[in-house]
PDB file of C-alpha atoms and ligand atoms in Angstrom:
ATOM      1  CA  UNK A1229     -18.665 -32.819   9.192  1.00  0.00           C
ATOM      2  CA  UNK A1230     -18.509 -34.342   5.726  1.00  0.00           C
ATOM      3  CA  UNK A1231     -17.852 -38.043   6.689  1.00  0.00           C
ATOM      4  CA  UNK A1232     -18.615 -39.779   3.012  1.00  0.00           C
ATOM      5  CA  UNK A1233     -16.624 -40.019   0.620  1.00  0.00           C
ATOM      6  CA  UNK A1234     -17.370 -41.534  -2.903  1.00  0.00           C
ATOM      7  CA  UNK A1235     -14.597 -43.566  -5.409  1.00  0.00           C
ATOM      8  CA  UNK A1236     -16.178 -44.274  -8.664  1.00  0.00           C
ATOM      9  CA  UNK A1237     -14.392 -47.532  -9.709  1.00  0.00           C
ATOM     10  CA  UNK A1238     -15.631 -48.888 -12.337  1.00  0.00           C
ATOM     11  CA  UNK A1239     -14.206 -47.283 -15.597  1.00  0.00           C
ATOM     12  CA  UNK A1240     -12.269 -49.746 -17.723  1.00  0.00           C
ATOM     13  CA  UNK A1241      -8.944 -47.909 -17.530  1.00  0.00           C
ATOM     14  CA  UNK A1242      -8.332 -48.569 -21.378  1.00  0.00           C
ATOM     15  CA  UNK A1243      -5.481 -46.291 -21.564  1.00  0.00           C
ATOM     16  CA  UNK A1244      -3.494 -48.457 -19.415  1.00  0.00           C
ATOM     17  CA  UNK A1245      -4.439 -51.602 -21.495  1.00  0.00           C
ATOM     18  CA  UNK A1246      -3.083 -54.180 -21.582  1.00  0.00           C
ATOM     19  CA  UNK A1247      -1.968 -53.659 -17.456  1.00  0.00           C
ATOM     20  CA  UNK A1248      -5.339 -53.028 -17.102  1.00  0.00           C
ATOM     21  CA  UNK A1249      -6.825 -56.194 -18.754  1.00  0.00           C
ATOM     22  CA  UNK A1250      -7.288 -58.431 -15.774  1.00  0.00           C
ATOM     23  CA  UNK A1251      -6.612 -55.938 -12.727  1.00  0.00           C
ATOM     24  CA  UNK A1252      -8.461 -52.938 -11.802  1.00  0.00           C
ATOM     25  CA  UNK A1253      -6.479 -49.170 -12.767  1.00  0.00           C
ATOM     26  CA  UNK A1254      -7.627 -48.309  -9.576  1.00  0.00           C
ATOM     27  CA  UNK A1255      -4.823 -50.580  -8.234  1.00  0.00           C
ATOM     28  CA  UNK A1256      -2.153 -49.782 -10.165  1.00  0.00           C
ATOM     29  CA  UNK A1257       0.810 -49.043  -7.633  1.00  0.00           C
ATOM     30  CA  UNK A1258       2.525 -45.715  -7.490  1.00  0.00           C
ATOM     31  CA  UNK A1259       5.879 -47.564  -6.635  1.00  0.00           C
ATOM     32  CA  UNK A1260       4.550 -49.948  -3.611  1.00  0.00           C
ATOM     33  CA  UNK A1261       1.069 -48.602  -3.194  1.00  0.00           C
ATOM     34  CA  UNK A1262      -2.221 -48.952  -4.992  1.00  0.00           C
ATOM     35  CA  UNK A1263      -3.628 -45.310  -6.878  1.00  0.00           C
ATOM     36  CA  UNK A1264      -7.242 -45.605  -4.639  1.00  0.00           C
ATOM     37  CA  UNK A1265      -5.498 -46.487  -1.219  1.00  0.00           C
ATOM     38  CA  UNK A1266      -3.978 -42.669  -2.191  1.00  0.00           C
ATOM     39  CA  UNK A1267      -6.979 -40.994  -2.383  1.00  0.00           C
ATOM     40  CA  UNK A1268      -8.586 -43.170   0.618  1.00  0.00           C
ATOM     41  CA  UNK A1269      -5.235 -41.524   2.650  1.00  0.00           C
ATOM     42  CA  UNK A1270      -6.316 -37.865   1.267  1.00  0.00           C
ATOM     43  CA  UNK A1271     -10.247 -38.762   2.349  1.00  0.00           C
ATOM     44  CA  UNK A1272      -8.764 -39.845   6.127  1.00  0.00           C
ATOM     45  CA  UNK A1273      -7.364 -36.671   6.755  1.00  0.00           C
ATOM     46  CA  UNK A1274      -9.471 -34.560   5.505  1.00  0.00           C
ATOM     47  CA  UNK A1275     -11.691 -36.259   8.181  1.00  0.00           C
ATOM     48  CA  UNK A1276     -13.440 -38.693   5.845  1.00  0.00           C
ATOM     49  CA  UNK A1277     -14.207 -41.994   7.559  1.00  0.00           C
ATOM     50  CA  UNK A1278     -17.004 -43.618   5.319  1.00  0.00           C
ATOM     51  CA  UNK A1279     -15.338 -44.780   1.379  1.00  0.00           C
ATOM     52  CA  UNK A1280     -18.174 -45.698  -0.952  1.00  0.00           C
ATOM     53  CA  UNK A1281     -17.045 -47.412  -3.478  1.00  0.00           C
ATOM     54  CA  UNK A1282     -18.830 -47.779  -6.955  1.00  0.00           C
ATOM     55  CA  UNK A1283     -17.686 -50.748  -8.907  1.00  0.00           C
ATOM     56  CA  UNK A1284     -17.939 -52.675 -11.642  1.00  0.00           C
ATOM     57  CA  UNK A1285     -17.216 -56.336 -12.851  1.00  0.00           C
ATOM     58  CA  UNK A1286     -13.754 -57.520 -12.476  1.00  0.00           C
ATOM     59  CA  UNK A1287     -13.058 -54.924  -9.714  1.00  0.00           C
ATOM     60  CA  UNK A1288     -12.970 -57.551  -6.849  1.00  0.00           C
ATOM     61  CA  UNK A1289      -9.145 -56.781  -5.953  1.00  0.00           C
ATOM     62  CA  UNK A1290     -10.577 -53.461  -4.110  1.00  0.00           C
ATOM     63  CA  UNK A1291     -12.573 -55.233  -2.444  1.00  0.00           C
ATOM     64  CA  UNK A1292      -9.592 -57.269  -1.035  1.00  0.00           C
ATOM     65  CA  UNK A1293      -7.469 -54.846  -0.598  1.00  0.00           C
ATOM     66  CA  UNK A1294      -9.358 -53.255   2.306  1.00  0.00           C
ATOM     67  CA  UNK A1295      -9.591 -56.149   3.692  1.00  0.00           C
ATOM     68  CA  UNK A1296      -8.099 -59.028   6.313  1.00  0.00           C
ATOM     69  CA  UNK A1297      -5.847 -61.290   4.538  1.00  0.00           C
ATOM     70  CA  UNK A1298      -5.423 -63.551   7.446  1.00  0.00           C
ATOM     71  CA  UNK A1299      -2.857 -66.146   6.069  1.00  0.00           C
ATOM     72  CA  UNK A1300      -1.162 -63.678   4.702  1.00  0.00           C
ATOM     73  CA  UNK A1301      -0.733 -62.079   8.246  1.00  0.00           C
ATOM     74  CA  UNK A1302       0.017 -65.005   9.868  1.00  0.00           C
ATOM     75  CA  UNK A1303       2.462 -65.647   7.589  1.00  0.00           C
ATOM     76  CA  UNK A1304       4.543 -62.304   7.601  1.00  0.00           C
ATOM     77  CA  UNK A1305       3.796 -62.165  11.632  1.00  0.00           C
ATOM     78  CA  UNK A1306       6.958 -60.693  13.816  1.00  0.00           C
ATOM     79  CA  UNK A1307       9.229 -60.347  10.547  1.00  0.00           C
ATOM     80  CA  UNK A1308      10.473 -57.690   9.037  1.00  0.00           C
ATOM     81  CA  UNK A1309       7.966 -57.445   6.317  1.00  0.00           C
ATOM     82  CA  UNK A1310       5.066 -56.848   9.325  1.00  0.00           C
ATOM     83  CA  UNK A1311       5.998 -52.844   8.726  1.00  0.00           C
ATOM     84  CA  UNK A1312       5.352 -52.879   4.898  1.00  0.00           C
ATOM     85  CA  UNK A1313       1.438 -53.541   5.998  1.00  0.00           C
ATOM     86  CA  UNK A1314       1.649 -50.505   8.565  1.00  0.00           C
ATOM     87  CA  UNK A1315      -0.571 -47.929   6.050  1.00  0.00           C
ATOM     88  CA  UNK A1316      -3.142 -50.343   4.930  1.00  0.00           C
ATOM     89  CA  UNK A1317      -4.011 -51.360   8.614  1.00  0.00           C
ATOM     90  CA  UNK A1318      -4.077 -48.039  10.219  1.00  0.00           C
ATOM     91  CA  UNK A1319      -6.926 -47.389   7.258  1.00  0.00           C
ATOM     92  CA  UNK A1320      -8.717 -50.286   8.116  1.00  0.00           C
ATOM     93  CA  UNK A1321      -8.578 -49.288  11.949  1.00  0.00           C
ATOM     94  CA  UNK A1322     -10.153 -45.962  11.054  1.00  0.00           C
ATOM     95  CA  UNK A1323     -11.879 -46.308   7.787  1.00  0.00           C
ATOM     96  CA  UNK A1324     -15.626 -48.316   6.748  1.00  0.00           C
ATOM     97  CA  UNK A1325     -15.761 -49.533   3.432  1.00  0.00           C
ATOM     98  CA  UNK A1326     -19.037 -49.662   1.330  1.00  0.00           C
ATOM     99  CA  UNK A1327     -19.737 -50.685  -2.148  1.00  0.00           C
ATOM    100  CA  UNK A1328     -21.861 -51.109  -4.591  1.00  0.00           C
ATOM    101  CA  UNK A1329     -21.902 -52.129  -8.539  1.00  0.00           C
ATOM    102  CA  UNK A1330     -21.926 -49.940 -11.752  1.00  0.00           C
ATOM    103  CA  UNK A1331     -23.868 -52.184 -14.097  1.00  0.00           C
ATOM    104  CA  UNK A1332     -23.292 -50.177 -16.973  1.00  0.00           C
ATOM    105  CA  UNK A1333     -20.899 -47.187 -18.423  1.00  0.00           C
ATOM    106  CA  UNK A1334     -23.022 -44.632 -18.848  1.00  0.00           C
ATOM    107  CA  UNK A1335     -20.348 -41.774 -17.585  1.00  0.00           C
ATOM    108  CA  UNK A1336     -19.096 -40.306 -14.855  1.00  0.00           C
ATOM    109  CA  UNK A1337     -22.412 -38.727 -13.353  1.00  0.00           C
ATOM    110  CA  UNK A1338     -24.026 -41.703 -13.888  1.00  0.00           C
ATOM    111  CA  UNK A1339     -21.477 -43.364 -11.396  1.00  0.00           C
ATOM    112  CA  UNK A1340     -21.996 -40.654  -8.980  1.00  0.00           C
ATOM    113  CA  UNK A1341     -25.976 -41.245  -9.342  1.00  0.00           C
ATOM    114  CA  UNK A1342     -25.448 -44.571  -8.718  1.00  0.00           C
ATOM    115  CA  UNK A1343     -23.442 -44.056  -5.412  1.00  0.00           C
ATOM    116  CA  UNK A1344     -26.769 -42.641  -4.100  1.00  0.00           C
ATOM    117  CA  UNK A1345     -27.949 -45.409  -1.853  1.00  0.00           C
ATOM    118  CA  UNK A1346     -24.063 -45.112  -0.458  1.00  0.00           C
ATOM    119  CA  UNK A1347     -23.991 -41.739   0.694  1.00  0.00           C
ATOM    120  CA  UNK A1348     -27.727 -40.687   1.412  1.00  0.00           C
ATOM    121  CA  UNK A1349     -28.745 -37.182   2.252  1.00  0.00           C
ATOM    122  CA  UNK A1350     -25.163 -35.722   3.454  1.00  0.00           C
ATOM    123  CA  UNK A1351     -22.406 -33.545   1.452  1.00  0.00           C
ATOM    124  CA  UNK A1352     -19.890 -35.942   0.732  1.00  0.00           C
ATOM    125  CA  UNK A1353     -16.263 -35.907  -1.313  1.00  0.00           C
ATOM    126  CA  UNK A1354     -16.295 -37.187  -4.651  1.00  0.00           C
ATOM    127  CA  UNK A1355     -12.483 -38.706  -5.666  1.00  0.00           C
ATOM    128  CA  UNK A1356     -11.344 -39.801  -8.514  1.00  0.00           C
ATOM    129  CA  UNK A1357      -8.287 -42.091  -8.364  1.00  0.00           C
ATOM    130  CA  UNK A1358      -6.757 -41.229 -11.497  1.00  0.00           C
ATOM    131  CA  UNK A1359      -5.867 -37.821 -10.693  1.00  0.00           C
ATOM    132  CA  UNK A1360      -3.542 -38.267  -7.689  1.00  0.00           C
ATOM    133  CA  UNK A1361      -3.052 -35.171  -5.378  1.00  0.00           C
ATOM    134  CA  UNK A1362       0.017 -34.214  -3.151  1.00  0.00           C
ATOM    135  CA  UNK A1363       0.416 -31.310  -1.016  1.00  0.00           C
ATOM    136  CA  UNK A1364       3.220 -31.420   1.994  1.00  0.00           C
ATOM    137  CA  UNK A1365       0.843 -30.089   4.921  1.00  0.00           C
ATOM    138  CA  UNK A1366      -2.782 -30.331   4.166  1.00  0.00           C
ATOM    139  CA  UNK A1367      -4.482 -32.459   1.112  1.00  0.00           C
ATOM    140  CA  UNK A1368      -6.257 -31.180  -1.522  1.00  0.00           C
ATOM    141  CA  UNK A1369      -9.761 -32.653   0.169  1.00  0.00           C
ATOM    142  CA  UNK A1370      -8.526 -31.264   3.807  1.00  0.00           C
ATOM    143  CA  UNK A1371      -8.231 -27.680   1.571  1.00  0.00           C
ATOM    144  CA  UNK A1372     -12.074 -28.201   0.266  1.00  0.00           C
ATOM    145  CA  UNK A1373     -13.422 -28.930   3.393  1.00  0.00           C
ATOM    146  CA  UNK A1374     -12.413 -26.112   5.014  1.00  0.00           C
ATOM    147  CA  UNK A1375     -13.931 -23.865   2.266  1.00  0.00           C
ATOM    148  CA  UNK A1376     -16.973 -25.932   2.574  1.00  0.00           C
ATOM    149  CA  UNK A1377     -17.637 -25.210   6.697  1.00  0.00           C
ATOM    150  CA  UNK A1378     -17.228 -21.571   5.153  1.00  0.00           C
ATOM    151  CA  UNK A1379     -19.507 -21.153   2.098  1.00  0.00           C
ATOM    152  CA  UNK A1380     -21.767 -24.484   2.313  1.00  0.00           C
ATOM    153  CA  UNK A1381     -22.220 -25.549  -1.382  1.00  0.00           C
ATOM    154  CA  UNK A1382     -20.523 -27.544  -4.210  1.00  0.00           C
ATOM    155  CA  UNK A1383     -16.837 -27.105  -4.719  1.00  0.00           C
ATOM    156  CA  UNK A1384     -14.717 -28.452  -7.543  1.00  0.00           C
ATOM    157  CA  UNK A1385     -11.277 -28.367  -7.531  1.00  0.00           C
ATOM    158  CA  UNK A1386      -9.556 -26.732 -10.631  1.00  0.00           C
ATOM    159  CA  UNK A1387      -6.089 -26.513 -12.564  1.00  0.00           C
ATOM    160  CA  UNK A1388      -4.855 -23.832 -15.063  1.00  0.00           C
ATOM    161  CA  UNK A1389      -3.743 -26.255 -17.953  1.00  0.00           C
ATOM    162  CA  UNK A1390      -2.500 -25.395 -21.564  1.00  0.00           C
ATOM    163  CA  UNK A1391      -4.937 -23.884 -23.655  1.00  0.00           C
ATOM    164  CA  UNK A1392      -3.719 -27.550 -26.172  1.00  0.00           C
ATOM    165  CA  UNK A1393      -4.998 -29.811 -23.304  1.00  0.00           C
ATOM    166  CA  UNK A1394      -8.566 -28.052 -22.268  1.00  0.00           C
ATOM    167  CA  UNK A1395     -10.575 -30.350 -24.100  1.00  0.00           C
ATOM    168  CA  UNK A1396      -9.064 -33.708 -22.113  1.00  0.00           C
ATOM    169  CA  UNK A1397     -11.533 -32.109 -19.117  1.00  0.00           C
ATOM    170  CA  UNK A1398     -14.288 -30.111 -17.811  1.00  0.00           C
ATOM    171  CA  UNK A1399     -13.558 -26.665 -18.203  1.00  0.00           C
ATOM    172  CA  UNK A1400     -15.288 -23.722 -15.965  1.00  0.00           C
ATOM    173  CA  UNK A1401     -15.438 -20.105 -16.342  1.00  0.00           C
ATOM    174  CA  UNK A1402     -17.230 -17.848 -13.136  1.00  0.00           C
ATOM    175  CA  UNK A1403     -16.250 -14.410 -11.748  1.00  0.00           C
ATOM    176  CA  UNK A1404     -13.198 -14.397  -9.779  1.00  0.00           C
ATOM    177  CA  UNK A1405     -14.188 -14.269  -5.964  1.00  0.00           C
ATOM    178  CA  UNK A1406     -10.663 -14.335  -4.572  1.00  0.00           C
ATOM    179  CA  UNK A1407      -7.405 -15.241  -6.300  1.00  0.00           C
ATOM    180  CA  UNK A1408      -8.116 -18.877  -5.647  1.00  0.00           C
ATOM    181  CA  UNK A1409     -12.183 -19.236  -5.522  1.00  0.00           C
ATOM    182  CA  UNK A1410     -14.465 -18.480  -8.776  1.00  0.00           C
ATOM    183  CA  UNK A1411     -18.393 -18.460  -8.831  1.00  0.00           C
ATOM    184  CA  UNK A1412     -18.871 -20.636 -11.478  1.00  0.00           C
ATOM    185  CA  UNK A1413     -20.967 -19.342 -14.338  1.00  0.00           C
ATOM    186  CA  UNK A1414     -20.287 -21.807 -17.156  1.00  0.00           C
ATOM    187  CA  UNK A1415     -19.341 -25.343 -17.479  1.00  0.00           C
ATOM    188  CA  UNK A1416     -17.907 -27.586 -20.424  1.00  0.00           C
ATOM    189  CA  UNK A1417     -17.199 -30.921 -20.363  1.00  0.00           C
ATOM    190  CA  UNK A1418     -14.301 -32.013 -22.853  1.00  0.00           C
ATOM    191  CA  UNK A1419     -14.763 -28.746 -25.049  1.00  0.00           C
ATOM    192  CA  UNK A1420     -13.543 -28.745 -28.896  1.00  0.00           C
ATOM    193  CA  UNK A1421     -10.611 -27.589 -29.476  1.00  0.00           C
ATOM    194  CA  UNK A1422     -10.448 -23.404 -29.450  1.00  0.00           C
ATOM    195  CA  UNK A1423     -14.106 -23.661 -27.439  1.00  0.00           C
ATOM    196  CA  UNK A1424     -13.300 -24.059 -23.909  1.00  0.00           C
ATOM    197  CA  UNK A1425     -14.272 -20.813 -22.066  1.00  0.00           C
ATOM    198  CA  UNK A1426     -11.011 -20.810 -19.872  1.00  0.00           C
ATOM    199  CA  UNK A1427      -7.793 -23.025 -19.357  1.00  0.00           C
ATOM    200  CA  UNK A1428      -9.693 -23.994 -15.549  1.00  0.00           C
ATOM    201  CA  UNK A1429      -9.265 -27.706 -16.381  1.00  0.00           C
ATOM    202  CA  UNK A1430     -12.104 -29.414 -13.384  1.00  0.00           C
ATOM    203  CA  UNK A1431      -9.771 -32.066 -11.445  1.00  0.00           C
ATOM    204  CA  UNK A1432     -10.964 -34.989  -9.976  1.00  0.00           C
ATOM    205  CA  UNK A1433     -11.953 -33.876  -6.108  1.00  0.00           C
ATOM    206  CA  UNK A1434     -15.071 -32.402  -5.809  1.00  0.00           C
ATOM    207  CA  UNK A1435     -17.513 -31.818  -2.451  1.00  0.00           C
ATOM    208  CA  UNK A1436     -21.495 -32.190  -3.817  1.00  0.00           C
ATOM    209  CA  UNK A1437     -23.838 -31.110  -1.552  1.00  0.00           C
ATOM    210  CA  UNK A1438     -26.689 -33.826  -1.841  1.00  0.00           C
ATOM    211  CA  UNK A1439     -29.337 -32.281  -4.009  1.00  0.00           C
ATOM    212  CA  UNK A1440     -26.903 -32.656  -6.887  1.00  0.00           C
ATOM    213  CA  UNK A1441     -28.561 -36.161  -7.231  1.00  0.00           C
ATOM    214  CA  UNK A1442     -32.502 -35.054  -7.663  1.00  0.00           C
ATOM    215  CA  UNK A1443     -30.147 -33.043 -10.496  1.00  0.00           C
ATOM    216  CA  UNK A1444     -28.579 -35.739 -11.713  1.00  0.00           C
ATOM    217  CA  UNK A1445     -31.658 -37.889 -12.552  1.00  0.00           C
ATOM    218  CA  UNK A1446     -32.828 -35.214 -14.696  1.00  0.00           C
ATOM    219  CA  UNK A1447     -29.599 -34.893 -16.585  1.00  0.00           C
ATOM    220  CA  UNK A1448     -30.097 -35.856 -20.002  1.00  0.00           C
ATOM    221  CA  UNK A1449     -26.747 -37.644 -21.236  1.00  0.00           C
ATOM    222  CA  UNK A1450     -24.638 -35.144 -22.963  1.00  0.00           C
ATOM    223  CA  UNK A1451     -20.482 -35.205 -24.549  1.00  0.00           C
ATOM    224  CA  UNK A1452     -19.965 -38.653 -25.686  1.00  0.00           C
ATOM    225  CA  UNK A1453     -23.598 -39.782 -25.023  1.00  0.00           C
ATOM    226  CA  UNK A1454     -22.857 -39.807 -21.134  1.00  0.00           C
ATOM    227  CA  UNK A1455     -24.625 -38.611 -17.966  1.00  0.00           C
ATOM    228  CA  UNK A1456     -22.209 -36.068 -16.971  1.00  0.00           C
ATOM    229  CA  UNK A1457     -21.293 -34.524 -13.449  1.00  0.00           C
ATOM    230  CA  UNK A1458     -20.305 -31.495 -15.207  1.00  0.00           C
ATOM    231  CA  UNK A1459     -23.802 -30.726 -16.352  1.00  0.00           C
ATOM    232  CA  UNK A1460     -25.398 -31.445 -13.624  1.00  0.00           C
ATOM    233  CA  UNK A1461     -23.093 -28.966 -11.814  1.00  0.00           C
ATOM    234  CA  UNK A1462     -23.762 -26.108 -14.224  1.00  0.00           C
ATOM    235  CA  UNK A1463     -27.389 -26.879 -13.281  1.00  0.00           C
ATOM    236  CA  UNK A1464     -26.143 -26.613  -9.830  1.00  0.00           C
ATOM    237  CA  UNK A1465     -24.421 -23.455 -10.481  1.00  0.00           C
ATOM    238  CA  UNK A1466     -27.748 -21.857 -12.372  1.00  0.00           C
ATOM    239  CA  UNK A1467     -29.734 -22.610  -9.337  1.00  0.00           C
ATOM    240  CA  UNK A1468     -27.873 -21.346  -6.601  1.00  0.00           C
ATOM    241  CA  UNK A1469     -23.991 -21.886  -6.029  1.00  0.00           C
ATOM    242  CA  UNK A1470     -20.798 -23.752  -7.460  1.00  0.00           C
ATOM    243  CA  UNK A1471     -17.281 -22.391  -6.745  1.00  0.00           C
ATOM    244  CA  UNK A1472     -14.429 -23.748  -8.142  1.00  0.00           C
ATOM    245  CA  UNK A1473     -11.080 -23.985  -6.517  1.00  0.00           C
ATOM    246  CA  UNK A1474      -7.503 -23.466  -7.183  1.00  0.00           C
ATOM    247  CA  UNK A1475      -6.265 -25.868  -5.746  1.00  0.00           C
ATOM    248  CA  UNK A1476      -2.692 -25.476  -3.326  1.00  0.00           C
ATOM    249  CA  UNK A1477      -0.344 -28.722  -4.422  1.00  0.00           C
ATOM    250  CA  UNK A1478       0.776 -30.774  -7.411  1.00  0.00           C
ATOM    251  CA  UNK A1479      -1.492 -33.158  -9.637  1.00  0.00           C
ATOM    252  CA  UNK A1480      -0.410 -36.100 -11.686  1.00  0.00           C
ATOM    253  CA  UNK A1481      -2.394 -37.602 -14.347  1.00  0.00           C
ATOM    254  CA  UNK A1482      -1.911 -41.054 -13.450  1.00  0.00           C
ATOM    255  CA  UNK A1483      -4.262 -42.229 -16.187  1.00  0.00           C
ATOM    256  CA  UNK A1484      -1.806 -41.743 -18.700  1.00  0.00           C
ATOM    257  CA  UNK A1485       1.252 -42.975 -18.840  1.00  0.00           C
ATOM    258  CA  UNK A1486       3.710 -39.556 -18.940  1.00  0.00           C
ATOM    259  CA  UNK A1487       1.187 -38.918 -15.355  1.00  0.00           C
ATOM    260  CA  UNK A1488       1.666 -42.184 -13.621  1.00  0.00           C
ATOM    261  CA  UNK A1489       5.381 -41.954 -14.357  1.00  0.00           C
ATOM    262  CA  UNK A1490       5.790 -38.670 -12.908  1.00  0.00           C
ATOM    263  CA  UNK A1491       3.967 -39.535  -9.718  1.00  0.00           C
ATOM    264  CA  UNK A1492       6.170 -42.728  -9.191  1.00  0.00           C
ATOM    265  CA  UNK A1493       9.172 -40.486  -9.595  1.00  0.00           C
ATOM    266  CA  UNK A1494       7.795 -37.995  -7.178  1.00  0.00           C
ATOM    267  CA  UNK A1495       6.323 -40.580  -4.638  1.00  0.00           C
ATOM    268  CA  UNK A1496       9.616 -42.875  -4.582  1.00  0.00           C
ATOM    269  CA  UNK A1497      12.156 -39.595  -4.224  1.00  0.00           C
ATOM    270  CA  UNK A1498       9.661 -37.877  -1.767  1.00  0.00           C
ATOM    271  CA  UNK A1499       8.371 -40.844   0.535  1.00  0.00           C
ATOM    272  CA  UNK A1500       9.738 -44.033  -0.164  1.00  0.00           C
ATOM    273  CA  UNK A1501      13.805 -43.298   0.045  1.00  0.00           C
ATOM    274  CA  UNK A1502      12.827 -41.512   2.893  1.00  0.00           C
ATOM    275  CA  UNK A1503      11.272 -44.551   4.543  1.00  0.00           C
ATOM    276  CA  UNK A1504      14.203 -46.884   3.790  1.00  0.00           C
TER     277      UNK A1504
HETATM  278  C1  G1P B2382     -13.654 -36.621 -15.670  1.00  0.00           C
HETATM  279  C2  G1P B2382     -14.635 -35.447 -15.726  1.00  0.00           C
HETATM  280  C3  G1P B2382     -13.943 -34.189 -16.218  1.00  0.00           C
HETATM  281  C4  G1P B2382     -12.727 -33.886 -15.351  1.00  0.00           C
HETATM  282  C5  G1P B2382     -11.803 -35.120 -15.269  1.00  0.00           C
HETATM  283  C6  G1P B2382     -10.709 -34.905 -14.244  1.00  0.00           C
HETATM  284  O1  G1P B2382     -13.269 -36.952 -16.975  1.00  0.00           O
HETATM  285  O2  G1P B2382     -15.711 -35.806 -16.581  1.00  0.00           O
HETATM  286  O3  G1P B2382     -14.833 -33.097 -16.171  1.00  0.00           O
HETATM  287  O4  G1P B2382     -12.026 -32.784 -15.878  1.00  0.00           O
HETATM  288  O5  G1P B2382     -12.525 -36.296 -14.875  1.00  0.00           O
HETATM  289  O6  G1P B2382      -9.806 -35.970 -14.232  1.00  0.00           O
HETATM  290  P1  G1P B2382     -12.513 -38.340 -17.342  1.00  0.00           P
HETATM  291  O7  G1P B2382     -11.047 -38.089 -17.114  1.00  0.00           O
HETATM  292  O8  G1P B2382     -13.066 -39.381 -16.427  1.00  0.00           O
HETATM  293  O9  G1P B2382     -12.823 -38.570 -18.783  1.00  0.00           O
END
């Protein structure tokens, strides 16, 4: 039912610098495989088949990543090595890959306005590579959707953090539905420190229906002089619906470097000594 899903790629990834000088955070491996092709794996089962991808200037490795790399191929053809590409091919078998360019920074909702053309009229997944998601039976998007067939508006997907870390994200406060879904009521991107309205830190998965773009044209820029998804969502929220989601699984930062550490211990004990 919800077949789009939307990567905005184009942020600099300056707290990786220099790694991320010349080569795109987005492809930073979690031991032998790229952050995005992660979050293209959670959008595939949660029955995603359509990845737009907004990008920016020196973000052409994406691009050839989901790709044919034919002498490549040729090259590893009936050796060993032929299982290492396994993953990668069974997305391109099932997945189509879109793009289009960020021409300038102007924030996160800007980069969701300009995925527009991408995704059209339809509710579609919003991931955000960074944050990388793991659950053992059903992904955190897989988890959203079903919610979505249910209540049939925006969903964000949320994290109880330290009260010390709230203003690192967009923080919510709502009326508690159930012990894992909140109406949302307020919305606050990057609060100062002792303003945030909860410790329900907004983590990057999110289903929009599609009217959040009319929204987001009208969204004045806000924190940090930039268009942000977080006000158009409270907007959202004013007008009609927003719940926000505890989500069921474990979230690494991969961002930062204490994150992206954490994840590549996970990933390699959990997946890839298992695969050896
Ligand atoms: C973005 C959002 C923020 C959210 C965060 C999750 O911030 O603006 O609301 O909490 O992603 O990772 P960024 O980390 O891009 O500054």
């Amino acid at each position: 039912m919800i077949r789009k899903c939307l990567f905005p790629a184009a942020g600099y990834g300056t707290r990786f610098l220099p790694a991320t000088k010349a080569m795109p955070k987005e492809m930073m491996p979690i031991v032998n495989k790229p952050l995005i092709e992660y979050g293209v794996e959670e959008a595939l089962e949660a029955g995603m088949t359509d990845m737009c991808m907004v990008t920016g200037r020196g973000k052409n490795a994406i691009l050839d990543h989901f790709d044919m790399n034919y002498e490549l191929e040729h090259q590893i053809s009936g050796t060993q090595k032929e299982t290492l590409l396994a993953d990668i091919r069974a997305i391109l078998d099932r997945a189509n890959f879109t793009y289009i360019r960020q021409r300038e920074m102007k924030g996160l909702g800007h980069a969701i306005l300009t995925g527009r053309p991408l995704v059209g009229d339809h509710p579609f997944a919003v991931v955000l590579a960074d944050d990388l998601c793991m659950h053992p039976e059903e992904g955190v998007l897989a988890q959203m959707v079903g919610l979505y067939k249910q209540f049939r508006c925006s969903i964000i997907a949320v994290e109880e953090v330290p009260a010390e870390e709230t203003h690192k994200y967009g923080v919510i406060a709502g009326r508690m539905l159930t012990d894992r879904l909140i109406c949302v009521e307020d919305m606050i991107e990057k609060p100062e420190r002792g303003k945030a309205p909860s410790n329900l830190a907004i983590i990057g998965r999110y289903i929009l229906t599609p009217d959040i773009f009319d929204i987001l044209e009208k969204t004045p820029p806000g924190k940090n002089g930039e268009i942000q998804i977080t006000d158009a969502l409270l907007q959202q929220a004013r007008t009609g619906c927003v719940l926000a989601y505890k989500f069921k699984g474990k979230r690494f930062d991969c961002g930062a470097v204490k994150g992206f550490i954490a994840a590549t211990n996970y990933c390699y004990e959990n997946f890839y000594l298992h695969g050896e």
